[in-house]
mmCIF file of C-alpha atoms in Angstrom:
data_model
loop_
_atom_site.group_PDB
_atom_site.id
_atom_site.type_symbol
_atom_site.label_atom_id
_atom_site.label_comp_id
_atom_site.label_asym_id
_atom_site.label_seq_id
_atom_site.Cartn_x
_atom_site.Cartn_y
_atom_site.Cartn_z
ATOM 1 C CA MET A 19 38.279 -9.990 -32.983
ATOM 2 C CA THR A 20 41.889 -10.762 -33.887
ATOM 3 C CA TYR A 21 42.347 -11.026 -37.657
ATOM 4 C CA ARG A 22 44.674 -13.565 -39.249
ATOM 5 C CA VAL A 23 47.054 -12.085 -41.815
ATOM 6 C CA ILE A 24 49.354 -13.369 -44.557
ATOM 7 C CA GLN A 25 52.162 -10.908 -45.269
ATOM 8 C CA VAL A 26 53.116 -10.869 -48.980
ATOM 9 C CA GLY A 27 56.586 -9.357 -49.345
ATOM 10 C CA THR A 28 59.078 -9.556 -46.478
ATOM 11 C CA GLY A 29 62.131 -7.881 -48.031
ATOM 12 C CA GLY A 30 62.700 -4.177 -48.669
ATOM 13 C CA GLN A 31 59.655 -2.245 -47.427
ATOM 14 C CA GLY A 32 58.201 -5.583 -46.343
ATOM 15 C CA ALA A 33 60.907 -5.800 -43.694
ATOM 16 C CA HIS A 34 59.487 -2.622 -42.087
ATOM 17 C CA TRP A 35 56.030 -4.164 -42.167
ATOM 18 C CA CYS A 36 57.386 -7.154 -40.274
ATOM 19 C CA SER A 37 59.391 -5.191 -37.714
ATOM 20 C CA THR A 38 57.045 -2.254 -37.111
ATOM 21 C CA PHE A 39 53.711 -1.834 -38.897
ATOM 22 C CA LEU A 40 52.394 -5.343 -38.257
ATOM 23 C CA ARG A 41 54.359 -5.977 -35.074
ATOM 24 C CA GLU A 42 52.756 -3.089 -33.158
ATOM 25 C CA ASN A 43 49.262 -4.238 -34.148
ATOM 26 C CA VAL A 44 50.124 -7.812 -33.187
ATOM 27 C CA ASP A 45 51.145 -6.505 -29.766
ATOM 28 C CA ASP A 46 47.768 -4.743 -29.474
ATOM 29 C CA GLY A 47 45.918 -7.962 -30.251
ATOM 30 C CA LEU A 48 44.352 -6.628 -33.454
ATOM 31 C CA ILE A 49 46.034 -9.099 -35.799
ATOM 32 C CA GLU A 50 47.908 -12.383 -35.846
ATOM 33 C CA VAL A 51 50.365 -13.004 -38.681
ATOM 34 C CA VAL A 52 49.886 -16.631 -39.726
ATOM 35 C CA GLY A 53 51.952 -16.770 -42.909
ATOM 36 C CA ALA A 54 54.451 -14.880 -45.058
ATOM 37 C CA VAL A 55 55.418 -14.926 -48.734
ATOM 38 C CA ASP A 56 58.556 -13.754 -50.513
ATOM 39 C CA ILE A 57 60.179 -15.125 -53.665
ATOM 40 C CA ASP A 58 63.561 -14.797 -51.936
ATOM 41 C CA PRO A 59 63.728 -17.349 -49.082
ATOM 42 C CA GLU A 60 66.467 -15.323 -47.379
ATOM 43 C CA GLN A 61 63.929 -12.544 -46.748
ATOM 44 C CA HIS A 62 61.759 -14.925 -44.716
ATOM 45 C CA GLU A 63 64.094 -14.217 -41.819
ATOM 46 C CA ASN A 64 62.357 -10.858 -41.308
ATOM 47 C CA ALA A 65 59.026 -12.598 -40.700
ATOM 48 C CA MET A 66 60.561 -15.246 -38.464
ATOM 49 C CA GLU A 67 62.566 -12.752 -36.380
ATOM 50 C CA HIS A 68 59.935 -10.052 -35.899
ATOM 51 C CA LEU A 69 56.638 -11.923 -36.181
ATOM 52 C CA GLY A 70 57.533 -15.242 -34.615
ATOM 53 C CA LEU A 71 56.781 -17.371 -37.667
ATOM 54 C CA ASP A 72 58.571 -20.639 -38.211
ATOM 55 C CA GLU A 73 59.989 -21.842 -41.525
ATOM 56 C CA SER A 74 56.919 -23.935 -42.321
ATOM 57 C CA GLN A 75 54.776 -20.758 -42.330
ATOM 58 C CA CYS A 76 56.950 -19.016 -44.937
ATOM 59 C CA TYR A 77 56.364 -19.497 -48.669
ATOM 60 C CA THR A 78 57.845 -18.470 -51.989
ATOM 61 C CA ASP A 79 54.554 -18.889 -53.879
ATOM 62 C CA VAL A 80 51.437 -16.809 -53.191
ATOM 63 C CA GLU A 81 48.957 -19.364 -54.522
ATOM 64 C CA GLU A 82 50.409 -22.084 -52.299
ATOM 65 C CA ALA A 83 50.334 -19.855 -49.222
ATOM 66 C CA PHE A 84 46.743 -18.732 -49.803
ATOM 67 C CA ALA A 85 45.624 -22.337 -50.369
ATOM 68 C CA GLU A 86 47.316 -23.781 -47.284
ATOM 69 C CA VAL A 87 47.034 -21.003 -44.662
ATOM 70 C CA ASP A 88 43.726 -20.129 -43.003
ATOM 71 C CA ALA A 89 43.638 -16.305 -42.994
ATOM 72 C CA ASP A 90 41.229 -13.364 -43.048
ATOM 73 C CA PHE A 91 43.251 -10.939 -45.142
ATOM 74 C CA CYS A 92 46.602 -10.454 -46.829
ATOM 75 C CA THR A 93 48.963 -7.522 -47.084
ATOM 76 C CA VAL A 94 50.634 -6.715 -50.423
ATOM 77 C CA VAL A 95 54.108 -5.176 -50.167
ATOM 78 C CA ILE A 96 55.709 -5.939 -53.531
ATOM 79 C CA PRO A 97 56.395 -3.868 -56.709
ATOM 80 C CA PRO A 98 53.261 -2.226 -58.198
ATOM 81 C CA TRP A 99 53.194 -4.197 -61.465
ATOM 82 C CA LEU A 100 52.784 -7.427 -59.478
ATOM 83 C CA HIS A 101 49.835 -6.279 -57.358
ATOM 84 C CA GLU A 102 47.054 -7.458 -59.664
ATOM 85 C CA ASP A 103 48.206 -11.086 -59.653
ATOM 86 C CA VAL A 104 48.156 -11.137 -55.850
ATOM 87 C CA VAL A 105 44.736 -9.460 -55.762
ATOM 88 C CA ASP A 106 43.396 -12.099 -58.170
ATOM 89 C CA ALA A 107 44.711 -14.860 -55.926
ATOM 90 C CA ALA A 108 43.313 -13.196 -52.803
ATOM 91 C CA ILE A 109 39.866 -12.888 -54.386
ATOM 92 C CA GLU A 110 39.984 -16.559 -55.406
ATOM 93 C CA HIS A 111 40.581 -17.476 -51.749
ATOM 94 C CA ASP A 112 38.089 -14.911 -50.343
ATOM 95 C CA LEU A 113 40.735 -12.824 -48.600
ATOM 96 C CA ASP A 114 40.379 -9.124 -47.895
ATOM 97 C CA ILE A 115 43.386 -7.067 -48.987
ATOM 98 C CA LEU A 116 45.541 -4.292 -47.541
ATOM 99 C CA SER A 117 48.047 -3.117 -50.144
ATOM 100 C CA GLU A 118 50.956 -0.715 -50.281
ATOM 101 C CA LYS A 119 50.534 2.194 -52.683
ATOM 102 C CA PRO A 120 50.016 2.532 -55.554
ATOM 103 C CA ILE A 121 47.052 0.292 -56.346
ATOM 104 C CA ALA A 122 48.951 -0.808 -59.479
ATOM 105 C CA ASP A 123 51.387 0.646 -61.998
ATOM 106 C CA SER A 124 48.694 2.190 -64.239
ATOM 107 C CA LEU A 125 45.237 3.714 -63.919
ATOM 108 C CA GLU A 126 43.731 0.981 -66.109
ATOM 109 C CA ALA A 127 45.138 -1.791 -63.907
ATOM 110 C CA SER A 128 44.026 0.102 -60.782
ATOM 111 C CA VAL A 129 40.454 0.497 -62.035
ATOM 112 C CA ARG A 130 40.432 -3.162 -63.035
ATOM 113 C CA ILE A 131 41.541 -4.166 -59.531
ATOM 114 C CA ALA A 132 38.893 -1.953 -57.913
ATOM 115 C CA GLU A 133 36.173 -3.422 -60.133
ATOM 116 C CA LYS A 134 37.271 -6.997 -59.437
ATOM 117 C CA VAL A 135 37.248 -6.254 -55.710
ATOM 118 C CA ARG A 136 33.769 -4.713 -55.933
ATOM 119 C CA ARG A 137 32.365 -7.666 -57.856
ATOM 120 C CA ALA A 138 33.935 -10.148 -55.446
ATOM 121 C CA GLY A 139 32.575 -8.355 -52.396
ATOM 122 C CA VAL A 140 35.916 -8.260 -50.589
ATOM 123 C CA GLN A 141 37.399 -5.214 -48.858
ATOM 124 C CA MET A 142 40.618 -3.597 -50.043
ATOM 125 C CA GLY A 143 42.523 -0.680 -48.554
ATOM 126 C CA ILE A 144 45.607 1.176 -49.766
ATOM 127 C CA THR A 145 48.270 2.395 -47.329
ATOM 128 C CA MET A 146 48.805 6.012 -48.330
ATOM 129 C CA SER A 147 51.227 6.372 -45.442
ATOM 130 C CA HIS A 148 52.266 9.987 -46.006
ATOM 131 C CA ARG A 149 48.690 11.257 -45.770
ATOM 132 C CA PHE A 150 48.528 9.697 -42.310
ATOM 133 C CA ASP A 151 51.979 10.723 -41.119
ATOM 134 C CA GLN A 152 52.117 12.968 -38.056
ATOM 135 C CA ASP A 153 53.152 16.188 -39.770
ATOM 136 C CA LYS A 154 50.744 16.025 -42.718
ATOM 137 C CA THR A 155 47.863 14.932 -40.481
ATOM 138 C CA SER A 156 48.545 17.886 -38.159
ATOM 139 C CA LEU A 157 48.569 20.332 -41.075
ATOM 140 C CA ARG A 158 45.380 18.874 -42.555
ATOM 141 C CA ARG A 159 43.543 19.140 -39.243
ATOM 142 C CA HIS A 160 44.701 22.738 -38.826
ATOM 143 C CA ILE A 161 43.561 23.661 -42.353
ATOM 144 C CA GLN A 162 40.156 22.158 -41.593
ATOM 145 C CA GLY A 163 39.897 23.988 -38.255
ATOM 146 C CA GLU A 164 38.263 27.354 -37.600
ATOM 147 C CA GLU A 165 41.366 29.542 -37.188
ATOM 148 C CA ALA A 166 42.736 29.317 -40.718
ATOM 149 C CA GLY A 167 39.611 30.305 -42.613
ATOM 150 C CA PRO A 168 38.918 29.125 -46.181
ATOM 151 C CA LEU A 169 41.825 27.561 -48.070
ATOM 152 C CA ASP A 170 42.971 29.427 -51.198
ATOM 153 C CA TYR A 171 45.931 27.430 -52.551
ATOM 154 C CA ILE A 172 48.686 24.977 -51.602
ATOM 155 C CA VAL A 173 52.359 24.819 -52.574
ATOM 156 C CA GLY A 174 54.287 21.565 -52.152
ATOM 157 C CA ARG A 175 57.955 20.649 -52.577
ATOM 158 C CA PHE A 176 59.634 17.231 -52.585
ATOM 159 C CA THR A 177 63.241 17.519 -53.792
ATOM 160 C CA CYS A 178 66.080 15.038 -53.360
ATOM 161 C CA ASN A 179 69.700 14.378 -54.282
ATOM 162 C CA ALA A 180 69.255 10.794 -55.514
ATOM 163 C CA ARG A 181 70.567 10.909 -59.057
ATOM 164 C CA SER A 182 72.990 7.932 -59.004
ATOM 165 C CA TYR A 183 71.884 4.407 -59.922
ATOM 166 C CA GLY A 184 70.606 2.434 -56.953
ATOM 167 C CA THR A 185 70.107 5.418 -54.633
ATOM 168 C CA TRP A 186 66.342 5.049 -54.863
ATOM 169 C CA GLY A 187 66.234 1.260 -55.170
ATOM 170 C CA ALA A 188 67.579 -0.274 -58.376
ATOM 171 C CA PHE A 189 64.188 -1.184 -59.878
ATOM 172 C CA ARG A 190 63.008 2.427 -59.748
ATOM 173 C CA HIS A 191 65.915 3.574 -61.892
ATOM 174 C CA GLU A 192 64.561 1.357 -64.672
ATOM 175 C CA MET A 193 60.894 2.418 -64.451
ATOM 176 C CA GLU A 194 59.124 4.751 -66.834
ATOM 177 C CA ASP A 195 57.524 7.809 -65.160
ATOM 178 C CA VAL A 196 59.057 6.703 -61.867
ATOM 179 C CA LEU A 197 58.651 10.030 -60.036
ATOM 180 C CA MET A 198 54.920 10.050 -60.724
ATOM 181 C CA ILE A 199 54.284 6.371 -59.934
ATOM 182 C CA GLU A 200 56.547 5.989 -56.904
ATOM 183 C CA GLY A 201 56.828 9.538 -55.552
ATOM 184 C CA ALA A 202 54.028 11.895 -56.575
ATOM 185 C CA VAL A 203 51.483 9.203 -55.775
ATOM 186 C CA HIS A 204 52.018 10.193 -52.137
ATOM 187 C CA GLN A 205 52.509 13.938 -52.476
ATOM 188 C CA LEU A 206 49.640 14.654 -54.856
ATOM 189 C CA ASP A 207 47.430 12.410 -52.738
ATOM 190 C CA PHE A 208 47.938 14.335 -49.512
ATOM 191 C CA ILE A 209 47.703 17.684 -51.311
ATOM 192 C CA ALA A 210 44.318 16.641 -52.739
ATOM 193 C CA ASP A 211 43.260 15.468 -49.296
ATOM 194 C CA MET A 212 44.216 18.840 -47.792
ATOM 195 C CA ALA A 213 42.341 20.613 -50.597
ATOM 196 C CA GLY A 214 39.267 18.631 -49.578
ATOM 197 C CA SER A 215 38.100 18.033 -53.128
ATOM 198 C CA ASP A 216 38.577 15.874 -56.195
ATOM 199 C CA CYS A 217 40.939 17.354 -58.775
ATOM 200 C CA LYS A 218 39.338 18.960 -61.833
ATOM 201 C CA THR A 219 42.348 19.633 -64.074
ATOM 202 C CA ILE A 220 46.074 18.975 -63.881
ATOM 203 C CA TYR A 221 48.991 20.251 -65.948
ATOM 204 C CA ALA A 222 52.385 18.612 -65.534
ATOM 205 C CA ASP A 223 55.836 18.976 -67.063
ATOM 206 C CA THR A 224 58.148 16.021 -66.290
ATOM 207 C CA TRP A 225 61.633 15.237 -67.547
ATOM 208 C CA CYS A 226 64.949 13.490 -66.837
ATOM 209 C CA PRO A 227 68.134 15.616 -66.864
ATOM 210 C CA ASP A 228 71.290 14.269 -68.477
ATOM 211 C CA TRP A 229 73.017 13.730 -65.121
ATOM 212 C CA ALA A 230 70.263 11.538 -63.643
ATOM 213 C CA GLU A 231 70.873 7.780 -63.917
ATOM 214 C CA TYR A 232 67.243 6.888 -64.567
ATOM 215 C CA GLU A 233 65.365 5.607 -67.590
ATOM 216 C CA GLY A 234 62.181 7.491 -66.641
ATOM 217 C CA ASP A 235 61.330 11.073 -65.712
ATOM 218 C CA VAL A 236 62.434 12.136 -62.233
ATOM 219 C CA GLN A 237 61.788 15.916 -62.228
ATOM 220 C CA ALA A 238 58.354 17.550 -62.323
ATOM 221 C CA LEU A 239 56.464 20.821 -62.043
ATOM 222 C CA VAL A 240 52.725 20.318 -61.601
ATOM 223 C CA GLN A 241 49.702 22.624 -61.444
ATOM 224 C CA LEU A 242 46.352 21.418 -60.064
ATOM 225 C CA ARG A 243 42.872 22.934 -59.912
ATOM 226 C CA PHE A 244 40.294 21.261 -57.669
ATOM 227 C CA GLU A 245 36.535 21.103 -58.074
ATOM 228 C CA ASN A 246 36.004 23.317 -55.000
ATOM 229 C CA GLY A 247 38.150 26.091 -56.518
ATOM 230 C CA THR A 248 41.331 25.403 -54.532
ATOM 231 C CA ARG A 249 44.576 25.530 -56.537
ATOM 232 C CA ALA A 250 47.905 23.798 -55.904
ATOM 233 C CA THR A 251 51.392 23.681 -57.322
ATOM 234 C CA TRP A 252 53.918 20.923 -56.688
ATOM 235 C CA GLU A 253 57.662 20.641 -57.351
ATOM 236 C CA GLY A 254 59.172 17.169 -57.389
ATOM 237 C CA ALA A 255 62.787 16.194 -58.062
ATOM 238 C CA LYS A 256 65.064 13.220 -57.543
ATOM 239 C CA ALA A 257 68.195 14.547 -59.257
ATOM 240 C CA ASN A 258 68.934 17.900 -57.630
ATOM 241 C CA ALA A 259 72.311 18.953 -56.233
ATOM 242 C CA VAL A 260 70.888 18.958 -52.705
ATOM 243 C CA GLY A 261 67.861 17.392 -51.053
ATOM 244 C CA LEU A 262 65.905 20.290 -49.559
ATOM 245 C CA ASN A 263 62.787 18.263 -48.729
ATOM 246 C CA GLY A 264 63.244 14.539 -49.141
ATOM 247 C CA TRP A 265 61.158 11.525 -48.186
ATOM 248 C CA LYS A 266 58.954 12.324 -45.151
ATOM 249 C CA SER A 267 60.499 15.812 -44.851
ATOM 250 C CA ASP A 268 58.118 17.551 -47.246
ATOM 251 C CA TYR A 269 57.523 21.267 -47.623
ATOM 252 C CA VAL A 270 53.855 22.270 -47.798
ATOM 253 C CA ARG A 271 52.538 25.830 -47.609
ATOM 254 C CA ALA A 272 48.807 26.389 -47.239
ATOM 255 C CA GLU A 273 47.559 29.886 -48.021
ATOM 256 C CA CYS A 274 44.291 30.442 -46.168
ATOM 257 C CA ARG A 275 42.210 33.581 -45.669
ATOM 258 C CA ASP A 276 43.238 34.163 -42.057
ATOM 259 C CA GLU A 277 46.710 32.655 -41.900
ATOM 260 C CA THR A 278 49.562 31.124 -43.832
ATOM 261 C CA LEU A 279 50.609 27.668 -42.641
ATOM 262 C CA VAL A 280 54.074 26.322 -43.444
ATOM 263 C CA LEU A 281 55.187 22.725 -42.932
ATOM 264 C CA ASP A 282 58.902 22.286 -43.576
ATOM 265 C CA ASP A 283 60.961 19.233 -42.604
ATOM 266 C CA ARG A 284 58.394 18.119 -40.006
ATOM 267 C CA GLU A 285 58.036 21.515 -38.312
ATOM 268 C CA LEU A 286 54.740 23.398 -38.586
ATOM 269 C CA VAL A 287 54.337 27.166 -38.131
ATOM 270 C CA ARG A 288 51.596 29.717 -38.742
ATOM 271 C CA TYR A 289 51.590 33.364 -39.828
ATOM 272 C CA PRO A 290 48.276 35.006 -38.816
ATOM 273 C CA TYR A 291 46.893 37.677 -41.143
ATOM 274 C CA ASP A 292 47.999 41.152 -40.015
ATOM 275 C CA ALA A 293 45.845 43.941 -41.443
ATOM 276 C CA ASP A 294 48.322 46.571 -40.219
ATOM 277 C CA GLY A 295 51.260 44.823 -41.827
ATOM 278 C CA GLU A 296 50.119 44.932 -45.448
ATOM 279 C CA GLN A 297 52.973 45.829 -47.802
ATOM 280 C CA VAL A 298 54.473 45.095 -51.195
ATOM 281 C CA VAL A 299 58.152 45.875 -50.645
ATOM 282 C CA GLY A 300 60.236 43.945 -48.122
ATOM 283 C CA GLY A 301 60.212 40.547 -46.459
ATOM 284 C CA ARG A 302 58.116 38.972 -43.729
ATOM 285 C CA THR A 303 56.245 41.353 -41.495
ATOM 286 C CA ALA A 304 56.068 38.993 -38.504
ATOM 287 C CA ASP A 305 57.811 35.998 -36.981
ATOM 288 C CA PRO A 306 56.107 32.628 -37.303
ATOM 289 C CA GLU A 307 54.199 31.069 -34.435
ATOM 290 C CA PRO A 308 55.067 27.379 -33.834
ATOM 291 C CA VAL A 309 52.193 24.889 -34.076
ATOM 292 C CA MET A 310 52.554 21.718 -32.032
ATOM 293 C CA LEU A 311 52.124 18.532 -34.022
ATOM 294 C CA ASP A 312 49.255 16.275 -32.987
ATOM 295 C CA GLU A 313 50.037 13.401 -30.639
ATOM 296 C CA GLN A 314 48.640 9.866 -30.802
ATOM 297 C CA GLU A 315 49.994 6.343 -30.436
ATOM 298 C CA LYS A 316 50.077 5.265 -34.091
ATOM 299 C CA TRP A 317 50.943 7.000 -37.338
ATOM 300 C CA SER A 318 51.485 6.103 -40.987
ATOM 301 C CA ASN A 319 51.133 2.428 -41.972
ATOM 302 C CA THR A 320 50.834 1.279 -38.357
ATOM 303 C CA TRP A 321 47.746 3.477 -37.979
ATOM 304 C CA LEU A 322 46.413 2.357 -41.375
ATOM 305 C CA VAL A 323 46.569 -1.304 -40.354
ATOM 306 C CA GLU A 324 44.423 -0.368 -37.354
ATOM 307 C CA GLN A 325 42.011 1.575 -39.591
ATOM 308 C CA PHE A 326 41.686 -1.442 -41.896
ATOM 309 C CA VAL A 327 40.887 -3.725 -38.959
ATOM 310 C CA GLU A 328 38.245 -1.264 -37.721
ATOM 311 C CA TRP A 329 36.684 -1.368 -41.210
ATOM 312 C CA LEU A 330 36.668 -5.178 -41.168
ATOM 313 C CA ASP A 331 34.991 -4.959 -37.745
ATOM 314 C CA GLY A 332 32.052 -3.149 -39.363
ATOM 315 C CA GLY A 333 33.226 0.443 -39.099
ATOM 316 C CA GLU A 334 33.220 3.052 -41.850
ATOM 317 C CA PRO A 335 35.390 2.268 -44.892
ATOM 318 C CA MET A 336 38.918 3.568 -44.414
ATOM 319 C CA ALA A 337 39.531 6.850 -46.251
ATOM 320 C CA THR A 338 42.023 5.160 -48.556
ATOM 321 C CA ASN A 339 39.780 2.274 -49.616
ATOM 322 C CA VAL A 340 40.571 1.114 -53.133
ATOM 323 C CA GLU A 341 37.551 2.819 -54.736
ATOM 324 C CA ASP A 342 38.266 6.256 -53.264
ATOM 325 C CA ASN A 343 41.994 5.846 -53.859
ATOM 326 C CA LEU A 344 41.353 5.689 -57.604
ATOM 327 C CA GLN A 345 41.365 9.497 -57.369
ATOM 328 C CA SER A 346 45.046 9.322 -56.435
ATOM 329 C CA MET A 347 45.829 7.044 -59.387
ATOM 330 C CA ALA A 348 43.823 9.277 -61.730
ATOM 331 C CA LEU A 349 45.970 12.235 -60.649
ATOM 332 C CA ILE A 350 49.124 10.339 -61.551
ATOM 333 C CA GLU A 351 47.841 9.066 -64.899
ATOM 334 C CA ALA A 352 46.534 12.511 -65.813
ATOM 335 C CA ALA A 353 49.876 14.088 -64.897
ATOM 336 C CA MET A 354 51.748 11.610 -67.103
ATOM 337 C CA GLN A 355 49.369 12.239 -69.999
ATOM 338 C CA SER A 356 49.686 15.999 -69.544
ATOM 339 C CA SER A 357 53.467 15.806 -69.673
ATOM 340 C CA ARG A 358 53.353 13.758 -72.874
ATOM 341 C CA THR A 359 50.858 16.044 -74.641
ATOM 342 C CA GLY A 360 51.851 19.400 -73.167
ATOM 343 C CA GLU A 361 48.182 20.074 -72.384
ATOM 344 C CA PRO A 362 46.133 20.090 -69.170
ATOM 345 C CA VAL A 363 44.025 16.972 -68.553
ATOM 346 C CA GLU A 364 40.481 16.724 -67.174
ATOM 347 C CA VAL A 365 41.032 14.262 -64.329
ATOM 348 C CA GLN A 366 37.435 13.149 -63.711
ATOM 349 C CA SER A 367 36.783 12.617 -67.433
ATOM 350 C CA LEU A 368 39.900 10.485 -67.662
ATOM 351 C CA LEU A 369 38.774 8.370 -64.708
ATOM 352 C CA ALA A 370 35.237 7.997 -66.105
ATOM 353 C CA ASP A 371 36.542 6.925 -69.525
ATOM 354 C CA THR A 372 38.883 4.389 -67.935
ATOM 355 C CA ARG A 373 36.052 2.975 -65.818
ATOM 356 C CA ALA A 374 33.873 2.531 -68.884
ATOM 357 C CA SER A 375 36.661 0.799 -70.805
ATOM 358 C CA VAL A 376 37.493 -1.586 -67.947
ATOM 359 C CA GLU A 377 33.842 -2.429 -67.249
ATOM 360 C CA ALA A 378 33.359 -3.299 -70.922
ATOM 361 C CA GLU A 379 36.536 -5.425 -70.860
ATOM 362 C CA LEU A 380 35.474 -7.372 -67.769
ATOM 363 C CA SER A 381 31.949 -7.869 -69.080
ATOM 364 C CA ASP A 382 33.075 -9.530 -72.314
#
């Protein structure tokens, strides 16, 4: 079956959806884009050029588009604080939903969206693109293979030189807790996925240095402990002097029983355990062995669109369905709370309390 889609948001990241993520799935016959929405009419050009829409199929109002266009689902590629309004409209018109991360700009709003979706009986997926990028997918599969042995802990680094206003998109420079909401939402998500467990506790220290032209915190040091005993530490920064590991060039080191795996700027290597090389003084005892990255036709959001369609076709729910992706939002909310209080936060208790509060609110 070919599914009919309304693309909400055709500028910024939405332009990439038009030119690449949707386009490749249109070419494969999985979807047909039948409408597009953006409040800026000039951005409609992206949908017309790449998806073959005409001007009559492009709208500036979501409600009008959903009422007039016959579709099966919508995509949501607009700022996080606007997601809930689009979800409400989609539910009203019985549309399934595929949304860019994060679910919303707060855990409460995210839980509320997930509960509304559950009650309405529609399907909603979140495009956690980094988790399904080629390099992170390759590392995850290797961690879960037989060679590495049990995973002990993970170290992640995401550091950028993006301190000047507008470098990271003007709206992000005016957001509170921007690194957590717009950056760590990806990194902590794929670290948790590699750990293979929900997070038990998180401790985070976030701040904004004087030289960073942001209103919210853009630097972070985070410690995580997962329910299966795995630990992780993550360094995030948007205002460093140099970008060692920027967007999609992450550093991740996985310390396993039988080998150390290092992903750095999209190159993956392994260091097998050497019983004869044990030492305390000195550097590396062996050279790394390159690990070839996995090969397949689609990655990132292009692959996630395909996964969503397979779910709509009756397959298993995509791994980043809105309910399961609440774990990612809980990590971010817990990290922000930890930074404010200076104390570690119990992630699952926070999520449970938020669920209870939202369910009571929606039941009134």
